[in-house]
XYZ file of C-alpha atoms in Angstrom:
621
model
C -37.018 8.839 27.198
C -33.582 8.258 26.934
C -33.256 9.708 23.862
C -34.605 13.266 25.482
C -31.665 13.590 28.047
C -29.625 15.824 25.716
C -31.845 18.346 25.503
C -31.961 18.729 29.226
C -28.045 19.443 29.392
C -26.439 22.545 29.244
C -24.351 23.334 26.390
C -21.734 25.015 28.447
C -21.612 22.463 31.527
C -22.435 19.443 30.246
C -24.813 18.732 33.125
C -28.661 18.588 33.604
C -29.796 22.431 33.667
C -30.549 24.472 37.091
C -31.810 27.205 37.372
C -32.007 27.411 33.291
C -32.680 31.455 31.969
C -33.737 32.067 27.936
C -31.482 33.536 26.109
C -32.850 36.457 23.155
C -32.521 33.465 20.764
C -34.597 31.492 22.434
C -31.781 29.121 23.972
C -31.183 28.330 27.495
C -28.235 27.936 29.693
C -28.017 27.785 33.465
C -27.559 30.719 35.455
C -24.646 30.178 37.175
C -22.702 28.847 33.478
C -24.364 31.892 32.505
C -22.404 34.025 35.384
C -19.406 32.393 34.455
C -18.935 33.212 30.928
C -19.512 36.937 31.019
C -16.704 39.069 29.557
C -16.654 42.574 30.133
C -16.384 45.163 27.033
C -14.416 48.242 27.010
C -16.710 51.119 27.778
C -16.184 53.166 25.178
C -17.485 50.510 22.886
C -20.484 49.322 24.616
C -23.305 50.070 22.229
C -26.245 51.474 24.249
C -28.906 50.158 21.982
C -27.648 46.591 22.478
C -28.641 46.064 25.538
C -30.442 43.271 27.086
C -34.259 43.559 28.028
C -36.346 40.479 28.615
C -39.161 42.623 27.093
C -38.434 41.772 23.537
C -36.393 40.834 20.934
C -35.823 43.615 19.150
C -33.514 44.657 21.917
C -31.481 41.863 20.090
C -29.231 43.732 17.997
C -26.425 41.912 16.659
C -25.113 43.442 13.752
C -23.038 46.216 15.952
C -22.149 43.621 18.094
C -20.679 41.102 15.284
C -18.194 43.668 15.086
C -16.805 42.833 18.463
C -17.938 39.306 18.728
C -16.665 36.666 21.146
C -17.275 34.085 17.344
C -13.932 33.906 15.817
C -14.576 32.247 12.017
C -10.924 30.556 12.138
C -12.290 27.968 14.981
C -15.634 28.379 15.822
C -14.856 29.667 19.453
C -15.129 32.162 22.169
C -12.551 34.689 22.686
C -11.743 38.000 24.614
C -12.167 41.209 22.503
C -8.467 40.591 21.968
C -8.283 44.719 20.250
C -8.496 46.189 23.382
C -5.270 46.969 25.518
C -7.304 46.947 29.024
C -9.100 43.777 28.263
C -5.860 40.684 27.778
C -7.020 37.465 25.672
C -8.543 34.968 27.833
C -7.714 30.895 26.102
C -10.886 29.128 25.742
C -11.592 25.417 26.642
C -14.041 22.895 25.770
C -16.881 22.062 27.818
C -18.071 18.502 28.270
C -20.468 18.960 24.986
C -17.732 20.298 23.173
C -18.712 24.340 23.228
C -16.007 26.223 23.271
C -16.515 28.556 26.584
C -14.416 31.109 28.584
C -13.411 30.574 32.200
C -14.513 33.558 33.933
C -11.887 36.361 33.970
C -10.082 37.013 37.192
C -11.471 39.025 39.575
C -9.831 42.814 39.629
C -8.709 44.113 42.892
C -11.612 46.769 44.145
C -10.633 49.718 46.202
C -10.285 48.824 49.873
C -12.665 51.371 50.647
C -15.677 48.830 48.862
C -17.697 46.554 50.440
C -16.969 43.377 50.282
C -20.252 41.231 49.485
C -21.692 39.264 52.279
C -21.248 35.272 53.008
C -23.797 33.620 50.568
C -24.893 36.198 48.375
C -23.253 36.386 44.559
C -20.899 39.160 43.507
C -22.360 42.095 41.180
C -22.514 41.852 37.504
C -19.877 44.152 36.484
C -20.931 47.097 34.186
C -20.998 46.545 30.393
C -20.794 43.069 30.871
C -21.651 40.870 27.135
C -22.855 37.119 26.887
C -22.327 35.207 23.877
C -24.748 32.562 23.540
C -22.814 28.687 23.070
C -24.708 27.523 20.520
C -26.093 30.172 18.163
C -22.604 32.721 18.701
C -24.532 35.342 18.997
C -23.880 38.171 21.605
C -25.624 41.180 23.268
C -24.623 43.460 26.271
C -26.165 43.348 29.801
C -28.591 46.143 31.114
C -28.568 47.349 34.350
C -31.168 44.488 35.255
C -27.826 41.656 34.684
C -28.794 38.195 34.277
C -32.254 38.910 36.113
C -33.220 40.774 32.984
C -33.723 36.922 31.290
C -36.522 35.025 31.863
C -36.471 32.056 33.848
C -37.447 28.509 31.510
C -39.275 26.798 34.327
C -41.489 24.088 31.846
C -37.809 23.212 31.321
C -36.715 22.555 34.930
C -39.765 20.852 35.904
C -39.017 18.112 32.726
C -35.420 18.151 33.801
C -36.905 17.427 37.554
C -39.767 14.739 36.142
C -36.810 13.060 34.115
C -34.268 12.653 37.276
C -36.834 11.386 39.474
C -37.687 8.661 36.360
C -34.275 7.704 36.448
C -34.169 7.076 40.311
C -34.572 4.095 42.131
C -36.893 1.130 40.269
C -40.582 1.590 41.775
C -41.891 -1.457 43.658
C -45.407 -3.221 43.998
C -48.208 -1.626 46.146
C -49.842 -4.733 46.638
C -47.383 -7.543 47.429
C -47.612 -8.511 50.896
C -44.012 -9.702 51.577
C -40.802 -8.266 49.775
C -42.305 -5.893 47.288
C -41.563 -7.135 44.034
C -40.712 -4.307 41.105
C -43.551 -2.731 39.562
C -44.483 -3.051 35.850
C -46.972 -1.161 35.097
C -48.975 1.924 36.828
C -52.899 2.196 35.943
C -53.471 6.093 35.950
C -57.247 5.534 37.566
C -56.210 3.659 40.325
C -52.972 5.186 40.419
C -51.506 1.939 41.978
C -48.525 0.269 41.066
C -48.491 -3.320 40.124
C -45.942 -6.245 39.386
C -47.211 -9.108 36.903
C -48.609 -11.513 39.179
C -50.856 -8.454 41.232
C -51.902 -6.917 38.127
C -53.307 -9.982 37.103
C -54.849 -11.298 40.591
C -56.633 -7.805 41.305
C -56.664 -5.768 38.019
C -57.869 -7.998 35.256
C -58.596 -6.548 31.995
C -62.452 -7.108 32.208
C -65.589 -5.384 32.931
C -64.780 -2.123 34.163
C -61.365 -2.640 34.544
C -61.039 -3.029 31.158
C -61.808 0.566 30.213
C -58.587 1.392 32.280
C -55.173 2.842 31.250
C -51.647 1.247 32.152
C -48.781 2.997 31.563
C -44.952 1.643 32.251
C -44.284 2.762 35.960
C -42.078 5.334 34.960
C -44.201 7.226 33.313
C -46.985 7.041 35.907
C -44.150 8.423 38.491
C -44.118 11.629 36.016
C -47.412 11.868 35.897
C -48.046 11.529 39.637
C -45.652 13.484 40.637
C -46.443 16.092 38.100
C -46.598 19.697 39.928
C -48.876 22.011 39.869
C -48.581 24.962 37.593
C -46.923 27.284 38.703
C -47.788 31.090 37.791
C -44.482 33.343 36.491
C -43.521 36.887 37.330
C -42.830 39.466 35.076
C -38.907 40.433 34.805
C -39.506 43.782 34.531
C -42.514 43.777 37.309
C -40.984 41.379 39.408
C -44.317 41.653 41.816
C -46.407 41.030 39.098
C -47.940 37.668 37.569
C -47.663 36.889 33.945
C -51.238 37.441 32.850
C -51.734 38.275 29.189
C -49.476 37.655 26.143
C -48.312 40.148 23.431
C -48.627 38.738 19.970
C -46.747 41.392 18.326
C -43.401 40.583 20.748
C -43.970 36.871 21.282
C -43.878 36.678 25.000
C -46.062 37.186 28.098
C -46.436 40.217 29.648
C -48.315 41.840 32.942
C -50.949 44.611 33.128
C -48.120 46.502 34.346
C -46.438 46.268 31.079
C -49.798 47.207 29.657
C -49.966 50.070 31.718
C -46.360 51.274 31.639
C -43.875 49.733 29.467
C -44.046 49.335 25.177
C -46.659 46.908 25.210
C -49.382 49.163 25.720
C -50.135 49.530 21.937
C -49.262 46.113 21.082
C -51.999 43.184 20.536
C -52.979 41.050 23.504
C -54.739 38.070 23.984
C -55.189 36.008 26.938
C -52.404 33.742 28.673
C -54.705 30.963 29.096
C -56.071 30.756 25.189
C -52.080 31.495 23.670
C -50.839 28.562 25.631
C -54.051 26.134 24.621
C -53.170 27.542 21.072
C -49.566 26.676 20.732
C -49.629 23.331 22.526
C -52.427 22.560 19.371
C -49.658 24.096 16.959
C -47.075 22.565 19.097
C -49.296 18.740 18.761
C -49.381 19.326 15.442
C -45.819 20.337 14.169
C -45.264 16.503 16.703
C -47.604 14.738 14.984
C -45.795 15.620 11.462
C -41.907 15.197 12.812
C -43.460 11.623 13.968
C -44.198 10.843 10.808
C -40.739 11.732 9.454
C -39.373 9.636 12.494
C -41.259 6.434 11.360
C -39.669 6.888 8.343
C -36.231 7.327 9.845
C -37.021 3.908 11.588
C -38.070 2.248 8.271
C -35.342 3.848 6.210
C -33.128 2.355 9.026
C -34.661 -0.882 9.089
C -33.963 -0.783 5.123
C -30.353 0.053 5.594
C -29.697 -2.627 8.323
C -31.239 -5.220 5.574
C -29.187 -3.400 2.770
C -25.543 -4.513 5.077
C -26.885 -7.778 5.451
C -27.598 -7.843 1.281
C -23.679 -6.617 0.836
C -22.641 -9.140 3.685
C -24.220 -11.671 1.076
C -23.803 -10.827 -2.287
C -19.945 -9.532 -1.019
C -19.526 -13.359 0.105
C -21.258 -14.925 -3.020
C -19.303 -12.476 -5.141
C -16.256 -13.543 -3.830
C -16.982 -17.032 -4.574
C -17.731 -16.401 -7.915
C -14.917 -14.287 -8.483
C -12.447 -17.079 -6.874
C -14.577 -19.803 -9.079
C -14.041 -17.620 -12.239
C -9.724 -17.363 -11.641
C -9.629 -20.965 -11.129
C -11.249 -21.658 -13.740
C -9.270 -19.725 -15.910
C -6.316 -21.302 -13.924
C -7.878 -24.819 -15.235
C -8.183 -23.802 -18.661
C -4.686 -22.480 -19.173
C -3.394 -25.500 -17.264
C -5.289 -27.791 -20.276
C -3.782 -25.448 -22.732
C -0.266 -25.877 -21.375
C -0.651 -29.902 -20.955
C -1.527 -29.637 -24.751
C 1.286 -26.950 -25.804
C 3.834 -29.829 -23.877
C 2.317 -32.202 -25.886
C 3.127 -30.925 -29.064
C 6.658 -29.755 -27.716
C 7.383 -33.031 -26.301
C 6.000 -34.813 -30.047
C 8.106 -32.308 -32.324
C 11.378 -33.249 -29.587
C 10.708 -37.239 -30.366
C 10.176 -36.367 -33.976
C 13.414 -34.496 -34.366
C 15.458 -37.271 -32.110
C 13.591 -39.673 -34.444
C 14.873 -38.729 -37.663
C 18.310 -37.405 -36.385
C 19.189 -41.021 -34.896
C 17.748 -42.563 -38.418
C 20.417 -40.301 -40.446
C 23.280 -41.234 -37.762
C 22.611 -45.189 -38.075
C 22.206 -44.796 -42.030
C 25.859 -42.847 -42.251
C 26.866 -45.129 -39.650
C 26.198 -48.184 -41.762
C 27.251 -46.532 -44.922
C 30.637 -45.165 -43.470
C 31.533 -48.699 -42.046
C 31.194 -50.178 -45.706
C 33.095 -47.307 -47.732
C 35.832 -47.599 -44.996
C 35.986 -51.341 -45.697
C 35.913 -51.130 -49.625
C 38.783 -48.584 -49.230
C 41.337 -50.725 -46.941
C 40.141 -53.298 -49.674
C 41.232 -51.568 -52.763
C 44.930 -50.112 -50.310
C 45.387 -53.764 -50.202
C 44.543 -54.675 -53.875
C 46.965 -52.083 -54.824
C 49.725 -53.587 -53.461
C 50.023 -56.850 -55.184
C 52.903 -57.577 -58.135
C 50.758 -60.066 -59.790
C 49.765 -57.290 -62.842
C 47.744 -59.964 -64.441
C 45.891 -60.584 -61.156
C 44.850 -56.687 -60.710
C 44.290 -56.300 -64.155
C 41.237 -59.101 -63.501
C 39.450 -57.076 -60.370
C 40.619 -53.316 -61.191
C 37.834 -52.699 -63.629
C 35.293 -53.761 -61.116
C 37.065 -52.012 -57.940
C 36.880 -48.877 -59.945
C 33.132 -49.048 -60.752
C 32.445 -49.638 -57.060
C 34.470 -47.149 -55.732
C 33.122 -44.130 -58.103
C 29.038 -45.769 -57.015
C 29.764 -45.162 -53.239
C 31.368 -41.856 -53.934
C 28.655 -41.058 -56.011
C 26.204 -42.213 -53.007
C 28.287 -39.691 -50.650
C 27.559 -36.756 -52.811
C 23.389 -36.881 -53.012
C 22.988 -35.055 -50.245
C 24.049 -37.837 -47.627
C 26.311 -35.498 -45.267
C 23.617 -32.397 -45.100
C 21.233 -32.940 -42.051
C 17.653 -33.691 -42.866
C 16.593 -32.182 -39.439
C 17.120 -28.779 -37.884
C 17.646 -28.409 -33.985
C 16.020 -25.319 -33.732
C 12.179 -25.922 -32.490
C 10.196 -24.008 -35.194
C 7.322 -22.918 -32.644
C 6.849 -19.861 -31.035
C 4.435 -18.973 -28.097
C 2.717 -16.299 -28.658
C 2.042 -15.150 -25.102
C 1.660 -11.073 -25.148
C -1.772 -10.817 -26.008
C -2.699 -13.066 -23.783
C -0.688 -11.300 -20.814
C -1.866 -7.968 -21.948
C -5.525 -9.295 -21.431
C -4.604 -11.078 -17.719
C -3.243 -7.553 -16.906
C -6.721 -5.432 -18.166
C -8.757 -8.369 -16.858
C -11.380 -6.309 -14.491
C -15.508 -6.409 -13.355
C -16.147 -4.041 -16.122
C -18.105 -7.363 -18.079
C -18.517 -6.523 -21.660
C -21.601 -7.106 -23.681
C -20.463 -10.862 -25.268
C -19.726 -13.106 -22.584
C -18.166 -16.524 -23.511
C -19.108 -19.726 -21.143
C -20.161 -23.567 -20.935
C -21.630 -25.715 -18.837
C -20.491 -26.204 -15.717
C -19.719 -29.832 -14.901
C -18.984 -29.483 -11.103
C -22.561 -27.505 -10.480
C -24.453 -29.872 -12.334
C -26.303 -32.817 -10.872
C -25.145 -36.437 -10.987
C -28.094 -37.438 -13.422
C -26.790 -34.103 -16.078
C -25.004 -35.964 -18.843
C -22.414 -33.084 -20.862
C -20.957 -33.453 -24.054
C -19.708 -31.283 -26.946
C -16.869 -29.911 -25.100
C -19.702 -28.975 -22.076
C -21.968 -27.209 -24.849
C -24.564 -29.487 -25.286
C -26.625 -31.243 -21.645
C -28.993 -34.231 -21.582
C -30.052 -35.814 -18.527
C -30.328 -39.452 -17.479
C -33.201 -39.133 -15.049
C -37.425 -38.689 -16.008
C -36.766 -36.272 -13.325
C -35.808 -32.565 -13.707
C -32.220 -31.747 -13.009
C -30.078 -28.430 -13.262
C -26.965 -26.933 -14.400
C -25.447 -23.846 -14.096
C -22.753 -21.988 -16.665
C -19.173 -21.783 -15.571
C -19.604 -17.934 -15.458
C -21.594 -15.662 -13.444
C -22.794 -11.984 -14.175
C -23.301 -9.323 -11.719
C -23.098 -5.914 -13.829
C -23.659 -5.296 -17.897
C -26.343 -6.858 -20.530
C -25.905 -10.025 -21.298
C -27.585 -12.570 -24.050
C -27.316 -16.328 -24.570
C -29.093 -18.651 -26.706
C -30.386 -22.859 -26.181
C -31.061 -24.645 -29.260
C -33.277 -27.773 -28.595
C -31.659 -30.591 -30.086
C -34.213 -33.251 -29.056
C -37.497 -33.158 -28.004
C -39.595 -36.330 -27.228
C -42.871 -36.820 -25.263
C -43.706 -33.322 -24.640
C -41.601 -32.592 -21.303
C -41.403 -28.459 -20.364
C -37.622 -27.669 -19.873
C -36.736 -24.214 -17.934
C -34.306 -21.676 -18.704
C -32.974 -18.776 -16.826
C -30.645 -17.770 -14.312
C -29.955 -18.818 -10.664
C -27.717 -18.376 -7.208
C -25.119 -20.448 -6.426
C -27.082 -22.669 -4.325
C -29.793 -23.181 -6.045
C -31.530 -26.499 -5.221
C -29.918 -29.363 -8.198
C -32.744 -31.899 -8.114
C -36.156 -30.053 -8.657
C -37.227 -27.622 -11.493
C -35.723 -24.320 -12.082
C -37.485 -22.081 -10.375
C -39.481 -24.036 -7.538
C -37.385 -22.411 -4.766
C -36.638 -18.229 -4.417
C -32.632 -18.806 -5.896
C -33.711 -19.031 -9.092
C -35.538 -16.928 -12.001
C -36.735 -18.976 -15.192
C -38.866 -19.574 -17.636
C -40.304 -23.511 -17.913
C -42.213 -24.390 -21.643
C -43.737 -27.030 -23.059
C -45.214 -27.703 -27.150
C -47.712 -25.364 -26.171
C -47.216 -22.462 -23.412
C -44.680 -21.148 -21.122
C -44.774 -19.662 -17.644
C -42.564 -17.832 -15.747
C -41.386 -19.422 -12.385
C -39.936 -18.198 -9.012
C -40.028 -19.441 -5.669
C -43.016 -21.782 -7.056
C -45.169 -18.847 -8.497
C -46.182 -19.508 -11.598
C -47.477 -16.218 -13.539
C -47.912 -14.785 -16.716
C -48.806 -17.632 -18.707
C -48.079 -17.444 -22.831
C -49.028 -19.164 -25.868
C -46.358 -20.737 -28.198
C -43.965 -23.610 -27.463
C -41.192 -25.369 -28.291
C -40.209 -27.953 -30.529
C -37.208 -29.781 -31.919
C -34.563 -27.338 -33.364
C -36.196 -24.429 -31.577
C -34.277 -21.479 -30.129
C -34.456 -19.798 -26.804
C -33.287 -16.559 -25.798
C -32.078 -14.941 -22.758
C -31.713 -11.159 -22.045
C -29.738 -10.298 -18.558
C -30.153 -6.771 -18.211
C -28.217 -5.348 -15.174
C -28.554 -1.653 -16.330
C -32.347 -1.772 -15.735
C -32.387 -5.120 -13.339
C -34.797 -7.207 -15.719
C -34.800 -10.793 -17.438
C -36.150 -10.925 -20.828
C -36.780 -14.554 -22.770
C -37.521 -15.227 -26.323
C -38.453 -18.232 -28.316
C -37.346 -18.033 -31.763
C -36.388 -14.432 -31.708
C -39.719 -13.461 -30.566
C -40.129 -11.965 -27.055
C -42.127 -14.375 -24.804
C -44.918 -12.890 -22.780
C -44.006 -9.267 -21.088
C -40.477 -8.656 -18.543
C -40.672 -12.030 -16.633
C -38.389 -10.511 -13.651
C -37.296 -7.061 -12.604
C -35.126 -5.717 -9.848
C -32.702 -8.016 -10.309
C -29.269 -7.906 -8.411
C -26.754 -9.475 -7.389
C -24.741 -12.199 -8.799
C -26.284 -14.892 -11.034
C -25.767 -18.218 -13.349
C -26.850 -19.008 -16.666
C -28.967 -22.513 -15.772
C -31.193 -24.652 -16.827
C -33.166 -27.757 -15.889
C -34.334 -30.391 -18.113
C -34.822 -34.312 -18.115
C -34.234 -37.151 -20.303
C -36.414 -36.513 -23.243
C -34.593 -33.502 -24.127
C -31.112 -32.694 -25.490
C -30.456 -28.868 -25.626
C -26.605 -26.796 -27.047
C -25.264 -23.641 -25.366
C -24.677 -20.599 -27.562
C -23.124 -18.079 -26.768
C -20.744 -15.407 -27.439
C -23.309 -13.208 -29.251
C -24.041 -9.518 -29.190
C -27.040 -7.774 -28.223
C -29.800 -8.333 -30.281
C -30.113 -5.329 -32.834
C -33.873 -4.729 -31.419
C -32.578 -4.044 -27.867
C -30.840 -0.508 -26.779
C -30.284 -0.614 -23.051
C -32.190 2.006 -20.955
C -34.034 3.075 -23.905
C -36.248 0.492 -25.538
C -39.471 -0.706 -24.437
C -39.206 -3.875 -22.569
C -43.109 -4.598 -22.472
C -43.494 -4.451 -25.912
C -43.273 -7.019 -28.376
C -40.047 -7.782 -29.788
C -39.119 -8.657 -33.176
């Protein structure tokens, strides 16, 4: 019931209703917040068919009034008819629920010769006086009747009543002996009040008893203390009982009204049968707004599970996404471990040969230096027959180490300049467009840090063969959340008929059982002969045709339309194996020793698939 409590609060106060009147428009306000937000309108601009009646509604009339309206469009308040010189602009204020009301306006000073009103009773309702309604903005000008011309909403303060006394004091046991214990239930045939231990000592739900209906205790409070109806009086006829109701005005009426006022050539039909009528209409216009609040529930229930899915999938995606930059990290670590190598080999290649040329000229140098202080000291001897003996042979040598000087000896047979440029840009540009929009061909491997202990990887991680009889998984290095996606396993070695599963998988998939025994992981497992499709242990959709050495399997990831599509030799196995697929997944696989299977992948959409369009239950080709 807790829910209910704003609808028994006055828009204007902010408090539980008293005394609550119905406005034309069919909403309420209490009298005295009624009282208080009257303004008074010039009287030369009172329209006299405005007036209020609590005889009908087509008294209503609000399209002269809109003219002079206490709505302002600008912010949705109340206001003063600010136009008129005798009437100054009274500042509005917010009332606990937010409605923008007017404090009444001060009193004007009367002539002394008035009477002043006596101790206890209210003041008059000035002439001409308008109320604009908080909640609709609509406003209409007083008769000569005032506030007593509405009608009084008394099914309203008798809830408001049932739903205070509810919220009093917690009701106690009738039947506990010593220090009444609090009550937990009421049954409406005994109307008693029990706790727990009584209800079950002396109202056991057997026999008779059995047949009996227990309500929680507030709600037998309400219903004891219900009161009796109690019978209205006409507004107009204020000595006369509500007795008959006028279909044409939508309200109930006296014989007086009958007799006397407009009603008398209106249809009328009994009090008693209207009010059994509309509570049916009212039960049934209830029994249809249920409906649409068990499917508020549900569609709440279905959002509270869709925050805990983005908790998840936000967490796994992040993992993924951090997995994915380190491993790109990794890779262009490798790269730059080889570009050093081959840096670091052309730097001990260049040193190499530069240090050979240095020691050759070096050697070379020494011994043309030495023939030459040779031949300065030849040249200096008298003894002409002497020279004449060695000169022929001095001159041969010298003109054979010159001629070694001039092949090319002093040029350098090595340039310092490193001939190797790094061609970074395109790689930078890529880094810097890198986003989640995945494109069609998606590049991965194995992944060796996913894989189980027994998963053997070679080929540069392309190719997997396991050391165990027992099935084992591994997972690519790359996860897809978005886009279409296709990969391909060729088998490279089959032996002994073993059924090897493909597919895709969470993060924490179980490593040491067969893709597809627990609910993180989608596959396909197939043998020589037939396939199935697997998840969380449910095998369905069993196929004919198998596998075999140098066979190819196929694997469609469509995002766009949430399904998982497998073929075996470019022939779609069995229907859709999966649908409503989201979330983040792996490439996997799971296989054991007696087969050897290569990644491929890198490849484009198969020419028979158009995303959103094609047929995915029909065979493909």
């Amino acid at each position: 019931m807790d829910e209910m409590e704003e609808e028994l609060k006055c828009p204007v106060c902010g408090s539980f209703f008293r005394e609550p009147i119905i406005l034309p428009c069919t909403h309420n306000i209490c009298q005295a917040c009624a009282r208080n937000i009257l303004v008074q309108t010039p009287d030369a601009e009172s329209p006299q068919s405005s007036r209020a009646s609590g005889s009908g509604v087509s008294d209503y009339d609000y399209l002269d009034l809109d003219k002079m309206s206490l709505y302002s469009e600008a912010d949705s308040g109340y206001g003063s008819y600010g136009g008129f010189v005798s009437t100054p602009t009274t500042p509005c204020q917010k009332s606990p629920n937010g409605v923008r009301v007017f404090p009444p306006s001060a009193p004007q000073p009367q002539p002394q010769q008035h009477l002043l009103p006596q101790p206890g009773s209210l003041p008059p309702i000035p002439r001409n006086s308008c109320i604009t309604c908080p909640q609709c903005h609509r406003s209409l000008i007083l008769d000569e009747r005032g506030l007593r011309g509405f009608p009084k909403n008394r099914v309203l303060e008798g809830v408001v009543d049932r739903y205070q006394q509810s919220k009093a004091a917690a009701l106690k046991c009738q039947l506990c002996e010593k220090s009444p214990k609090e009550a937990t239930v009421m049954c409406e045939q005994c109307d008693v009040f029990y706790c727990d231990p009584c209800r079950l000592r002396c109202h056991p739900p057997r026999g008779p008893l059995a047949k009996h209906r227990l309500v929680p205790p507030a709600q037998g409070r309400i219903s004891r203390r219900a009161s009796p109806r109690k019978t209205s009086t006409c507004t107009e006829h204020e000595l006369e009982n509500l007795s008959m109701y006028c279909v044409q005005c939508k309200m109930p009426v006296c014989y007086q009204c009958l007799e006397e006022g407009k009603h008398g050539t209106h249809e009328v039909k009994a009090l008693g049968a209207m009010w059994k009528l509309h509570k049916g209409q009212l039960s049934q216009a209830l029994t249809v707004l249920s409906d649409r609040a068990t499917e508020a529930k549900e569609f709440l229930v279905q959002l509270r599970n869709m925050v805990q899915h983005i908790q998840e999938n936000g967490v796994e995606f992040e993992a993924c996404l951090v997995a994915q930059c380190d491993a790109l990290i990794d890779a262009l670590n490798r790269r730059k471990a080889q570009l050093l190598s081959r840096v670091n080999k052309e730097h001990e290649h260049k040193l190499k040969v530069v240090r050979d040329q240095i020691s050759h000229c070096t050697v070379k140098l020494r011994q043309t230096t030495g023939l030459m202080e040779y031949c300065l000291e030849v040249i200096k001897e008298n003894d002409p027959s002497g020279f004449l003996q060695i000169s022929d042979a001095l001159i041969r040598r010298v003109h054979v180490t010159e001629g070694q000087w001039g092949k090319g000896t002093l040029t350098p047979r090595m340039n310092s300049d490193f001939d190797l440029t790094l061609d970074s840009g395109p790689l930078l540009q890529t880094i810097h467009q890198l986003d989640f929009v995945q494109m069609k061909v998606a590049w991965f491997t194995f992944d060796p840090a996913s894989a189980h202990q027994d998963i053997v990887l070679s080929n540069d991680n392309l190719t997997v063969s396991c050391n165990s009889y027992d099935d084992r998984v591994v997972m690519g290095n790359s996860a897809f959340s978005r886009g279409v996606h296709y990969w391909e396993m060729t088998v490279d070695r089959y032996d002994n008929h073993p059924d090897p599963a493909f597919g895709v998988a969470r993060a924490d998939v179980l490593k040491d059982v067969m893709l597809g025994k627990d609910d993180k992981a989608w596959a396909m497992y197939v043998d020589n002969n037939r396939s199935w499709f697997m998840h969380n242990n449910s095998h369905t959709n069993r196929t004919d045709g198998g596998i075999g050495k140098g066979a190819t399997i196929g694997i469609l990831l469509d995002f766009t339309r949430g399904i998982l599509i497998f073929l075996i030799n470019d022939e779609q196995q069995g229907p859709v194996a999966f649908e409503a697929l989201e979330g983040v997944y792996y490439p996997a696989i799971s296989l054991n020793r007696n087969v050897q299977i290569t990644l491929h992948t890198g490849l484009p959409i198969p020419d028979f698939y158009t995303t959103g369009e094609a047929d995915p239950t029909g065979s493909v080709c």
